[in-house]
Amino acid sequence: MYITINKVPINYVEKGETVALPVIFLHGFPFSHEMWKAQLDLVGKTYRAIAYDIRGHGLSYVGDGQYTIEGHVDDLIALLDYLKLEKVIIVGLSMGGYITLRALERNADRFMAAVLCNTRSEADSNEGKLKRAAGIASIKKEGSARFAEEFVKLVFATETFRAKPAVVESIREIIEQTPPLSIAGTLLALSSRTDTTPSLSNIKIPTTILVGEHDTITPPASARAMHENIPGSELHIIPHAAHMSNLENPDFFNEKLLTFLKRVASKNS
Ligand code: MLT
């Protein structure tokens, strides 16, 4: 359903009882809340599971294609205000994790626990920035379908193409439906994000870090570095998965997620 936050229409969905402990899911780039469908159904059985399309993605507002991670944090906080949620458990994958890490730095009091999935705290290297620039040039020239074709090769493990072709197709379709303007604008936003590493040691809430063993975009080494810096955090390396670990190995992912939520819930009841 559409709601208006920061004066623009944002598409959001929720499952579960409104009085239950709230868990908000932030998707990666260039996907939509649809990537969390299985987790929303599962988590919504016990908790209030919320997901939304980040500006420029899914059914949310595209606008002029100029985005920043800072603006995405503004939208997240405005959504929490709209829903009158003082504190939530936040689950962010990749770009959703970048937004989460900046939100934890800026608005720490709004979160009671965090799940950082396939993400990293470091900003882009020069090499990474040049790759984003090449991506922007290519999306403008060749469009979303061609971008999707190349992007799925980067985010899924080789074995997922064989074992779960329908999952790969569903993500390819989401990317194909994302306008080139949004993809180009988000690449620029990702490339200009800040490095949140210096503030990891200030994270004082329960935190779990999940990463696919074959992830090359946000590799296990980056997850380990976050784990070493976030006091009391847990780290789980997900077998048979690359960057889309919740879709590639949902059994493992869901088990770790639900165990963590149960632990957080027991402390907050
Ligand atoms: C994502 O999944 O959000 C992106 O791959 C993140 C990135 O490219 O840095």
PDB file of C-alpha atoms and ligand atoms in Angstrom:
ATOM      1  CA  MET A   1       0.000   0.000   0.000  1.00  0.00           C
ATOM      2  CA  TYR A   2       1.090   3.553  -0.643  1.00  0.00           C
ATOM      3  CA  ILE A   3       1.834   6.012   2.112  1.00  0.00           C
ATOM      4  CA  THR A   4       3.237   9.513   1.796  1.00  0.00           C
ATOM      5  CA  ILE A   5       6.477  10.155   3.620  1.00  0.00           C
ATOM      6  CA  ASN A   6       8.812  13.094   3.086  1.00  0.00           C
ATOM      7  CA  LYS A   7       6.173  14.261   0.590  1.00  0.00           C
ATOM      8  CA  VAL A   8       6.567  11.284  -1.790  1.00  0.00           C
ATOM      9  CA  PRO A   9       4.648   8.021  -2.273  1.00  0.00           C
ATOM     10  CA  ILE A  10       6.380   4.986  -0.801  1.00  0.00           C
ATOM     11  CA  ASN A  11       5.067   1.441  -1.183  1.00  0.00           C
ATOM     12  CA  TYR A  12       5.093  -0.590   1.996  1.00  0.00           C
ATOM     13  CA  VAL A  13       3.696  -3.928   3.179  1.00  0.00           C
ATOM     14  CA  GLU A  14       3.308  -5.586   6.514  1.00  0.00           C
ATOM     15  CA  LYS A  15       2.401  -8.981   7.965  1.00  0.00           C
ATOM     16  CA  GLY A  16       1.450  -9.985  11.481  1.00  0.00           C
ATOM     17  CA  GLU A  17      -0.219  -8.329  14.442  1.00  0.00           C
ATOM     18  CA  THR A  18       0.275  -4.578  14.813  1.00  0.00           C
ATOM     19  CA  VAL A  19       0.888  -5.046  18.538  1.00  0.00           C
ATOM     20  CA  ALA A  20       3.704  -7.564  17.983  1.00  0.00           C
ATOM     21  CA  LEU A  21       7.419  -6.722  18.150  1.00  0.00           C
ATOM     22  CA  PRO A  22       8.229  -4.784  14.941  1.00  0.00           C
ATOM     23  CA  VAL A  23      10.852  -6.058  12.498  1.00  0.00           C
ATOM     24  CA  ILE A  24      11.611  -3.921   9.431  1.00  0.00           C
ATOM     25  CA  PHE A  25      13.293  -5.331   6.327  1.00  0.00           C
ATOM     26  CA  LEU A  26      15.397  -3.209   3.916  1.00  0.00           C
ATOM     27  CA  HIS A  27      16.149  -4.678   0.498  1.00  0.00           C
ATOM     28  CA  GLY A  28      19.305  -4.440  -1.618  1.00  0.00           C
ATOM     29  CA  PHE A  29      19.999  -2.713  -4.937  1.00  0.00           C
ATOM     30  CA  PRO A  30      18.307  -2.845  -7.408  1.00  0.00           C
ATOM     31  CA  PHE A  31      15.613  -5.063  -5.949  1.00  0.00           C
ATOM     32  CA  SER A  32      12.368  -4.428  -4.072  1.00  0.00           C
ATOM     33  CA  HIS A  33      10.537  -5.554  -0.924  1.00  0.00           C
ATOM     34  CA  GLU A  34       9.572  -8.673  -2.937  1.00  0.00           C
ATOM     35  CA  MET A  35      12.978 -10.193  -2.180  1.00  0.00           C
ATOM     36  CA  TRP A  36      11.839 -10.538   1.453  1.00  0.00           C
ATOM     37  CA  LYS A  37       8.531 -12.278   0.675  1.00  0.00           C
ATOM     38  CA  ALA A  38       9.390 -15.613   2.344  1.00  0.00           C
ATOM     39  CA  GLN A  39      10.863 -13.895   5.419  1.00  0.00           C
ATOM     40  CA  LEU A  40       7.824 -11.592   5.750  1.00  0.00           C
ATOM     41  CA  ASP A  41       5.467 -14.592   5.690  1.00  0.00           C
ATOM     42  CA  LEU A  42       7.561 -16.480   8.221  1.00  0.00           C
ATOM     43  CA  VAL A  43       8.463 -13.640  10.592  1.00  0.00           C
ATOM     44  CA  GLY A  44       4.913 -12.257  10.341  1.00  0.00           C
ATOM     45  CA  LYS A  45       3.607 -15.380  12.104  1.00  0.00           C
ATOM     46  CA  THR A  46       5.114 -14.150  15.380  1.00  0.00           C
ATOM     47  CA  TYR A  47       6.203 -10.545  14.867  1.00  0.00           C
ATOM     48  CA  ARG A  48       5.041  -7.437  13.019  1.00  0.00           C
ATOM     49  CA  ALA A  49       7.051  -7.826   9.802  1.00  0.00           C
ATOM     50  CA  ILE A  50       7.346  -4.654   7.720  1.00  0.00           C
ATOM     51  CA  ALA A  51       9.057  -4.045   4.374  1.00  0.00           C
ATOM     52  CA  TYR A  52       9.013  -1.180   1.891  1.00  0.00           C
ATOM     53  CA  ASP A  53      10.358  -0.267  -1.505  1.00  0.00           C
ATOM     54  CA  ILE A  54      13.286   2.081  -1.063  1.00  0.00           C
ATOM     55  CA  ARG A  55      12.884   5.284  -3.114  1.00  0.00           C
ATOM     56  CA  GLY A  56      13.658   4.559  -6.787  1.00  0.00           C
ATOM     57  CA  HIS A  57      12.816   0.845  -6.378  1.00  0.00           C
ATOM     58  CA  GLY A  58       9.743  -1.385  -6.693  1.00  0.00           C
ATOM     59  CA  LEU A  59       6.566   0.693  -6.703  1.00  0.00           C
ATOM     60  CA  SER A  60       7.980   3.626  -4.751  1.00  0.00           C
ATOM     61  CA  TYR A  61       8.633   7.135  -6.055  1.00  0.00           C
ATOM     62  CA  VAL A  62      11.394   7.483  -8.641  1.00  0.00           C
ATOM     63  CA  GLY A  63      11.507  11.303  -8.855  1.00  0.00           C
ATOM     64  CA  ASP A  64      14.523  12.939 -10.426  1.00  0.00           C
ATOM     65  CA  GLY A  65      16.830   9.957  -9.860  1.00  0.00           C
ATOM     66  CA  GLN A  66      18.998  11.846  -7.382  1.00  0.00           C
ATOM     67  CA  TYR A  67      19.360   9.789  -4.217  1.00  0.00           C
ATOM     68  CA  THR A  68      21.718   9.550  -1.240  1.00  0.00           C
ATOM     69  CA  ILE A  69      22.042   6.997   1.536  1.00  0.00           C
ATOM     70  CA  GLU A  70      21.398   9.947   3.859  1.00  0.00           C
ATOM     71  CA  GLY A  71      18.058  10.576   2.118  1.00  0.00           C
ATOM     72  CA  HIS A  72      17.223   6.862   2.390  1.00  0.00           C
ATOM     73  CA  VAL A  73      17.829   7.089   6.159  1.00  0.00           C
ATOM     74  CA  ASP A  74      15.520  10.127   6.258  1.00  0.00           C
ATOM     75  CA  ASP A  75      12.827   8.017   4.535  1.00  0.00           C
ATOM     76  CA  LEU A  76      13.364   5.110   6.944  1.00  0.00           C
ATOM     77  CA  ILE A  77      13.013   7.335  10.014  1.00  0.00           C
ATOM     78  CA  ALA A  78       9.981   9.088   8.490  1.00  0.00           C
ATOM     79  CA  LEU A  79       8.390   5.663   7.910  1.00  0.00           C
ATOM     80  CA  LEU A  80       9.001   4.673  11.546  1.00  0.00           C
ATOM     81  CA  ASP A  81       7.456   7.998  12.630  1.00  0.00           C
ATOM     82  CA  TYR A  82       4.471   7.453  10.322  1.00  0.00           C
ATOM     83  CA  LEU A  83       3.922   3.974  11.792  1.00  0.00           C
ATOM     84  CA  LYS A  84       4.461   5.415  15.307  1.00  0.00           C
ATOM     85  CA  LEU A  85       7.217   2.897  16.004  1.00  0.00           C
ATOM     86  CA  GLU A  86       9.608   4.143  18.631  1.00  0.00           C
ATOM     87  CA  LYS A  87      12.072   1.243  18.334  1.00  0.00           C
ATOM     88  CA  VAL A  88      12.359  -1.610  15.838  1.00  0.00           C
ATOM     89  CA  ILE A  89      14.512  -4.573  14.954  1.00  0.00           C
ATOM     90  CA  ILE A  90      16.125  -3.760  11.609  1.00  0.00           C
ATOM     91  CA  VAL A  91      17.187  -6.279   8.948  1.00  0.00           C
ATOM     92  CA  GLY A  92      19.125  -4.863   5.991  1.00  0.00           C
ATOM     93  CA  LEU A  93      20.698  -6.654   3.051  1.00  0.00           C
ATOM     94  CA  SER A  94      23.549  -5.021   1.151  1.00  0.00           C
ATOM     95  CA  MET A  95      22.282  -1.487   0.269  1.00  0.00           C
ATOM     96  CA  GLY A  96      19.691  -2.102   2.996  1.00  0.00           C
ATOM     97  CA  GLY A  97      22.663  -2.810   5.267  1.00  0.00           C
ATOM     98  CA  TYR A  98      24.432   0.414   4.234  1.00  0.00           C
ATOM     99  CA  ILE A  99      21.254   2.310   5.161  1.00  0.00           C
ATOM    100  CA  THR A 100      21.031   0.346   8.417  1.00  0.00           C
ATOM    101  CA  LEU A 101      24.633   1.099   9.383  1.00  0.00           C
ATOM    102  CA  ARG A 102      24.199   4.834   8.743  1.00  0.00           C
ATOM    103  CA  ALA A 103      20.860   4.808  10.605  1.00  0.00           C
ATOM    104  CA  LEU A 104      22.545   3.101  13.585  1.00  0.00           C
ATOM    105  CA  GLU A 105      25.173   5.843  13.554  1.00  0.00           C
ATOM    106  CA  ARG A 106      22.654   8.681  13.242  1.00  0.00           C
ATOM    107  CA  ASN A 107      19.463   7.491  14.959  1.00  0.00           C
ATOM    108  CA  ALA A 108      20.707   4.764  17.332  1.00  0.00           C
ATOM    109  CA  ASP A 109      17.803   5.290  19.742  1.00  0.00           C
ATOM    110  CA  ARG A 110      15.283   3.989  17.147  1.00  0.00           C
ATOM    111  CA  PHE A 111      16.663   0.431  17.021  1.00  0.00           C
ATOM    112  CA  MET A 112      16.615  -2.443  19.534  1.00  0.00           C
ATOM    113  CA  ALA A 113      18.565  -4.980  17.439  1.00  0.00           C
ATOM    114  CA  ALA A 114      20.081  -5.317  13.968  1.00  0.00           C
ATOM    115  CA  VAL A 115      20.629  -8.029  11.386  1.00  0.00           C
ATOM    116  CA  LEU A 116      23.306  -7.074   8.859  1.00  0.00           C
ATOM    117  CA  CYS A 117      23.060  -9.326   5.820  1.00  0.00           C
ATOM    118  CA  ASN A 118      25.564  -9.425   2.965  1.00  0.00           C
ATOM    119  CA  THR A 119      26.741  -5.905   3.618  1.00  0.00           C
ATOM    120  CA  ARG A 120      29.860  -3.961   4.555  1.00  0.00           C
ATOM    121  CA  SER A 121      30.823  -0.854   6.500  1.00  0.00           C
ATOM    122  CA  GLU A 122      33.640   0.323   4.210  1.00  0.00           C
ATOM    123  CA  ALA A 123      32.911   2.944   1.559  1.00  0.00           C
ATOM    124  CA  ASP A 124      33.717   2.223  -2.092  1.00  0.00           C
ATOM    125  CA  SER A 125      37.388   2.071  -3.074  1.00  0.00           C
ATOM    126  CA  ASN A 126      38.568   4.039  -6.127  1.00  0.00           C
ATOM    127  CA  GLU A 127      38.264   0.843  -8.145  1.00  0.00           C
ATOM    128  CA  GLY A 128      34.701   0.394  -6.854  1.00  0.00           C
ATOM    129  CA  LYS A 129      33.806   3.972  -7.807  1.00  0.00           C
ATOM    130  CA  LEU A 130      35.105   3.443 -11.325  1.00  0.00           C
ATOM    131  CA  LYS A 131      33.003   0.284 -11.624  1.00  0.00           C
ATOM    132  CA  ARG A 132      29.920   2.268 -10.552  1.00  0.00           C
ATOM    133  CA  ALA A 133      30.751   4.913 -13.208  1.00  0.00           C
ATOM    134  CA  ALA A 134      30.982   2.174 -15.848  1.00  0.00           C
ATOM    135  CA  GLY A 135      27.662   0.799 -14.615  1.00  0.00           C
ATOM    136  CA  ILE A 136      26.030   4.226 -14.993  1.00  0.00           C
ATOM    137  CA  ALA A 137      27.353   4.557 -18.555  1.00  0.00           C
ATOM    138  CA  SER A 138      26.124   1.078 -19.431  1.00  0.00           C
ATOM    139  CA  ILE A 139      22.626   1.437 -17.943  1.00  0.00           C
ATOM    140  CA  LYS A 140      22.118   4.685 -19.861  1.00  0.00           C
ATOM    141  CA  LYS A 141      23.217   3.089 -23.109  1.00  0.00           C
ATOM    142  CA  GLU A 142      21.796  -0.400 -22.836  1.00  0.00           C
ATOM    143  CA  GLY A 143      18.856  -0.237 -20.411  1.00  0.00           C
ATOM    144  CA  SER A 144      17.660  -2.295 -17.462  1.00  0.00           C
ATOM    145  CA  ALA A 145      17.289  -5.707 -19.148  1.00  0.00           C
ATOM    146  CA  ARG A 146      20.944  -5.830 -20.157  1.00  0.00           C
ATOM    147  CA  PHE A 147      21.966  -4.558 -16.702  1.00  0.00           C
ATOM    148  CA  ALA A 148      19.861  -7.321 -15.118  1.00  0.00           C
ATOM    149  CA  GLU A 149      21.523  -9.949 -17.315  1.00  0.00           C
ATOM    150  CA  GLU A 150      24.978  -8.979 -16.015  1.00  0.00           C
ATOM    151  CA  PHE A 151      23.932  -8.234 -12.435  1.00  0.00           C
ATOM    152  CA  VAL A 152      22.407 -11.633 -11.676  1.00  0.00           C
ATOM    153  CA  LYS A 153      25.757 -13.216 -12.606  1.00  0.00           C
ATOM    154  CA  LEU A 154      27.385 -11.148  -9.854  1.00  0.00           C
ATOM    155  CA  VAL A 155      24.915 -11.750  -7.046  1.00  0.00           C
ATOM    156  CA  PHE A 156      24.118 -15.471  -7.237  1.00  0.00           C
ATOM    157  CA  ALA A 157      26.397 -18.432  -6.568  1.00  0.00           C
ATOM    158  CA  THR A 158      27.047 -20.670  -9.575  1.00  0.00           C
ATOM    159  CA  GLU A 159      25.170 -23.504  -7.904  1.00  0.00           C
ATOM    160  CA  THR A 160      22.052 -21.323  -7.439  1.00  0.00           C
ATOM    161  CA  PHE A 161      21.626 -21.002 -11.234  1.00  0.00           C
ATOM    162  CA  ARG A 162      21.392 -24.793 -11.361  1.00  0.00           C
ATOM    163  CA  ALA A 163      19.507 -25.466  -8.100  1.00  0.00           C
ATOM    164  CA  LYS A 164      17.113 -22.492  -7.999  1.00  0.00           C
ATOM    165  CA  PRO A 165      16.599 -21.052 -11.507  1.00  0.00           C
ATOM    166  CA  ALA A 166      13.172 -19.616 -10.571  1.00  0.00           C
ATOM    167  CA  VAL A 167      14.784 -17.525  -7.819  1.00  0.00           C
ATOM    168  CA  VAL A 168      17.310 -16.095 -10.291  1.00  0.00           C
ATOM    169  CA  GLU A 169      14.473 -15.311 -12.726  1.00  0.00           C
ATOM    170  CA  SER A 170      12.415 -13.542 -10.073  1.00  0.00           C
ATOM    171  CA  ILE A 171      15.325 -11.228  -9.245  1.00  0.00           C
ATOM    172  CA  ARG A 172      16.090 -10.667 -12.932  1.00  0.00           C
ATOM    173  CA  GLU A 173      12.467  -9.573 -13.440  1.00  0.00           C
ATOM    174  CA  ILE A 174      12.603  -7.131 -10.523  1.00  0.00           C
ATOM    175  CA  ILE A 175      15.789  -5.547 -11.915  1.00  0.00           C
ATOM    176  CA  GLU A 176      14.301  -5.357 -15.438  1.00  0.00           C
ATOM    177  CA  GLN A 177      11.349  -3.420 -14.043  1.00  0.00           C
ATOM    178  CA  THR A 178      13.594  -0.895 -12.280  1.00  0.00           C
ATOM    179  CA  PRO A 179      13.915   2.254 -14.437  1.00  0.00           C
ATOM    180  CA  PRO A 180      17.405   3.124 -15.781  1.00  0.00           C
ATOM    181  CA  LEU A 181      17.072   6.522 -14.065  1.00  0.00           C
ATOM    182  CA  SER A 182      16.719   4.780 -10.679  1.00  0.00           C
ATOM    183  CA  ILE A 183      19.576   2.375 -11.309  1.00  0.00           C
ATOM    184  CA  ALA A 184      21.943   5.148 -12.436  1.00  0.00           C
ATOM    185  CA  GLY A 185      20.915   7.374  -9.514  1.00  0.00           C
ATOM    186  CA  THR A 186      21.303   4.597  -6.963  1.00  0.00           C
ATOM    187  CA  LEU A 187      24.750   3.650  -8.290  1.00  0.00           C
ATOM    188  CA  LEU A 188      25.799   7.246  -7.617  1.00  0.00           C
ATOM    189  CA  ALA A 189      24.255   7.111  -4.127  1.00  0.00           C
ATOM    190  CA  LEU A 190      26.100   3.874  -3.316  1.00  0.00           C
ATOM    191  CA  SER A 191      29.348   5.312  -4.610  1.00  0.00           C
ATOM    192  CA  SER A 192      29.026   8.434  -2.450  1.00  0.00           C
ATOM    193  CA  ARG A 193      28.104   6.662   0.799  1.00  0.00           C
ATOM    194  CA  THR A 194      30.187   7.317   3.897  1.00  0.00           C
ATOM    195  CA  ASP A 195      32.437   4.791   5.629  1.00  0.00           C
ATOM    196  CA  THR A 196      30.643   3.638   8.777  1.00  0.00           C
ATOM    197  CA  THR A 197      33.568   1.544  10.095  1.00  0.00           C
ATOM    198  CA  PRO A 198      34.694   4.096  12.730  1.00  0.00           C
ATOM    199  CA  SER A 199      31.322   3.926  14.503  1.00  0.00           C
ATOM    200  CA  LEU A 200      30.903   0.123  14.556  1.00  0.00           C
ATOM    201  CA  SER A 201      32.329  -0.032  18.078  1.00  0.00           C
ATOM    202  CA  ASN A 202      29.516   2.309  19.229  1.00  0.00           C
ATOM    203  CA  ILE A 203      26.811  -0.218  18.277  1.00  0.00           C
ATOM    204  CA  LYS A 204      25.476  -1.379  21.629  1.00  0.00           C
ATOM    205  CA  ILE A 205      22.413  -3.360  20.526  1.00  0.00           C
ATOM    206  CA  PRO A 206      22.309  -7.110  19.785  1.00  0.00           C
ATOM    207  CA  THR A 207      23.625  -7.577  16.239  1.00  0.00           C
ATOM    208  CA  THR A 208      23.827 -10.586  13.974  1.00  0.00           C
ATOM    209  CA  ILE A 209      25.862 -10.608  10.774  1.00  0.00           C
ATOM    210  CA  LEU A 210      24.992 -13.014   7.970  1.00  0.00           C
ATOM    211  CA  VAL A 211      26.950 -13.496   4.751  1.00  0.00           C
ATOM    212  CA  GLY A 212      26.983 -16.019   1.929  1.00  0.00           C
ATOM    213  CA  GLU A 213      30.213 -18.020   1.714  1.00  0.00           C
ATOM    214  CA  HIS A 214      30.537 -17.152  -2.003  1.00  0.00           C
ATOM    215  CA  ASP A 215      29.607 -13.459  -1.778  1.00  0.00           C
ATOM    216  CA  THR A 216      32.070 -11.417  -3.855  1.00  0.00           C
ATOM    217  CA  ILE A 217      30.283  -8.027  -3.587  1.00  0.00           C
ATOM    218  CA  THR A 218      30.263  -7.874   0.211  1.00  0.00           C
ATOM    219  CA  PRO A 219      32.610 -10.762   1.014  1.00  0.00           C
ATOM    220  CA  PRO A 220      32.957 -12.799   4.220  1.00  0.00           C
ATOM    221  CA  ALA A 221      36.161 -10.834   5.005  1.00  0.00           C
ATOM    222  CA  SER A 222      34.103  -7.619   5.314  1.00  0.00           C
ATOM    223  CA  ALA A 223      31.539  -9.414   7.484  1.00  0.00           C
ATOM    224  CA  ARG A 224      34.350 -10.708   9.730  1.00  0.00           C
ATOM    225  CA  ALA A 225      35.763  -7.184  10.053  1.00  0.00           C
ATOM    226  CA  MET A 226      32.334  -5.862  11.156  1.00  0.00           C
ATOM    227  CA  HIS A 227      31.995  -8.774  13.594  1.00  0.00           C
ATOM    228  CA  GLU A 228      35.375  -7.934  15.158  1.00  0.00           C
ATOM    229  CA  ASN A 229      34.349  -4.290  15.600  1.00  0.00           C
ATOM    230  CA  ILE A 230      30.749  -4.616  16.808  1.00  0.00           C
ATOM    231  CA  PRO A 231      30.808  -5.588  20.492  1.00  0.00           C
ATOM    232  CA  GLY A 232      29.029  -8.877  21.230  1.00  0.00           C
ATOM    233  CA  SER A 233      27.966  -9.429  17.611  1.00  0.00           C
ATOM    234  CA  GLU A 234      27.387 -12.872  16.086  1.00  0.00           C
ATOM    235  CA  LEU A 235      28.633 -13.924  12.655  1.00  0.00           C
ATOM    236  CA  HIS A 236      27.190 -16.691  10.489  1.00  0.00           C
ATOM    237  CA  ILE A 237      28.693 -17.687   7.151  1.00  0.00           C
ATOM    238  CA  ILE A 238      25.918 -19.137   5.004  1.00  0.00           C
ATOM    239  CA  PRO A 239      26.842 -22.189   2.938  1.00  0.00           C
ATOM    240  CA  HIS A 240      25.673 -22.612  -0.682  1.00  0.00           C
ATOM    241  CA  ALA A 241      24.998 -18.879  -1.024  1.00  0.00           C
ATOM    242  CA  ALA A 242      26.561 -15.750  -2.485  1.00  0.00           C
ATOM    243  CA  HIS A 243      25.080 -12.221  -2.202  1.00  0.00           C
ATOM    244  CA  MET A 244      21.358 -13.152  -2.071  1.00  0.00           C
ATOM    245  CA  SER A 245      21.707 -15.438   0.932  1.00  0.00           C
ATOM    246  CA  ASN A 246      18.065 -15.201   2.110  1.00  0.00           C
ATOM    247  CA  LEU A 247      16.960 -16.565  -1.274  1.00  0.00           C
ATOM    248  CA  GLU A 248      19.831 -18.947  -1.984  1.00  0.00           C
ATOM    249  CA  ASN A 249      19.832 -20.806   1.330  1.00  0.00           C
ATOM    250  CA  PRO A 250      16.565 -19.777   3.007  1.00  0.00           C
ATOM    251  CA  ASP A 251      16.572 -22.678   5.500  1.00  0.00           C
ATOM    252  CA  PHE A 252      19.902 -21.654   7.010  1.00  0.00           C
ATOM    253  CA  PHE A 253      19.117 -17.929   6.795  1.00  0.00           C
ATOM    254  CA  ASN A 254      15.678 -18.255   8.368  1.00  0.00           C
ATOM    255  CA  GLU A 255      16.905 -20.464  11.175  1.00  0.00           C
ATOM    256  CA  LYS A 256      19.570 -17.901  12.167  1.00  0.00           C
ATOM    257  CA  LEU A 257      17.100 -15.023  11.795  1.00  0.00           C
ATOM    258  CA  LEU A 258      14.352 -16.641  13.870  1.00  0.00           C
ATOM    259  CA  THR A 259      16.776 -17.754  16.605  1.00  0.00           C
ATOM    260  CA  PHE A 260      18.109 -14.193  16.853  1.00  0.00           C
ATOM    261  CA  LEU A 261      14.616 -12.644  16.902  1.00  0.00           C
ATOM    262  CA  LYS A 262      13.561 -15.052  19.645  1.00  0.00           C
ATOM    263  CA  ARG A 263      16.568 -14.052  21.749  1.00  0.00           C
ATOM    264  CA  VAL A 264      15.876 -10.321  21.241  1.00  0.00           C
ATOM    265  CA  ALA A 265      12.147 -10.829  21.930  1.00  0.00           C
ATOM    266  CA  SER A 266      12.845 -12.645  25.205  1.00  0.00           C
ATOM    267  CA  LYS A 267      14.864  -9.635  26.412  1.00  0.00           C
ATOM    268  CA  ASN A 268      12.190  -7.148  25.351  1.00  0.00           C
ATOM    269  CA  SER A 269       9.064  -8.867  26.695  1.00  0.00           C
TER     270      SER A 269
HETATM  271  C1  MLT B   1      23.202  -4.442  -3.260  1.00  0.00           C
HETATM  272  O1  MLT B   1      22.893  -5.639  -3.338  1.00  0.00           O
HETATM  273  O2  MLT B   1      22.554  -3.659  -2.570  1.00  0.00           O
HETATM  274  C2  MLT B   1      24.388  -3.939  -4.047  1.00  0.00           C
HETATM  275  O3  MLT B   1      24.946  -4.974  -4.762  1.00  0.00           O
HETATM  276  C3  MLT B   1      25.368  -3.279  -3.149  1.00  0.00           C
HETATM  277  C4  MLT B   1      26.566  -2.771  -3.848  1.00  0.00           C
HETATM  278  O4  MLT B   1      26.656  -2.862  -5.069  1.00  0.00           O
HETATM  279  O5  MLT B   1      27.450  -2.227  -3.147  1.00  0.00           O
END
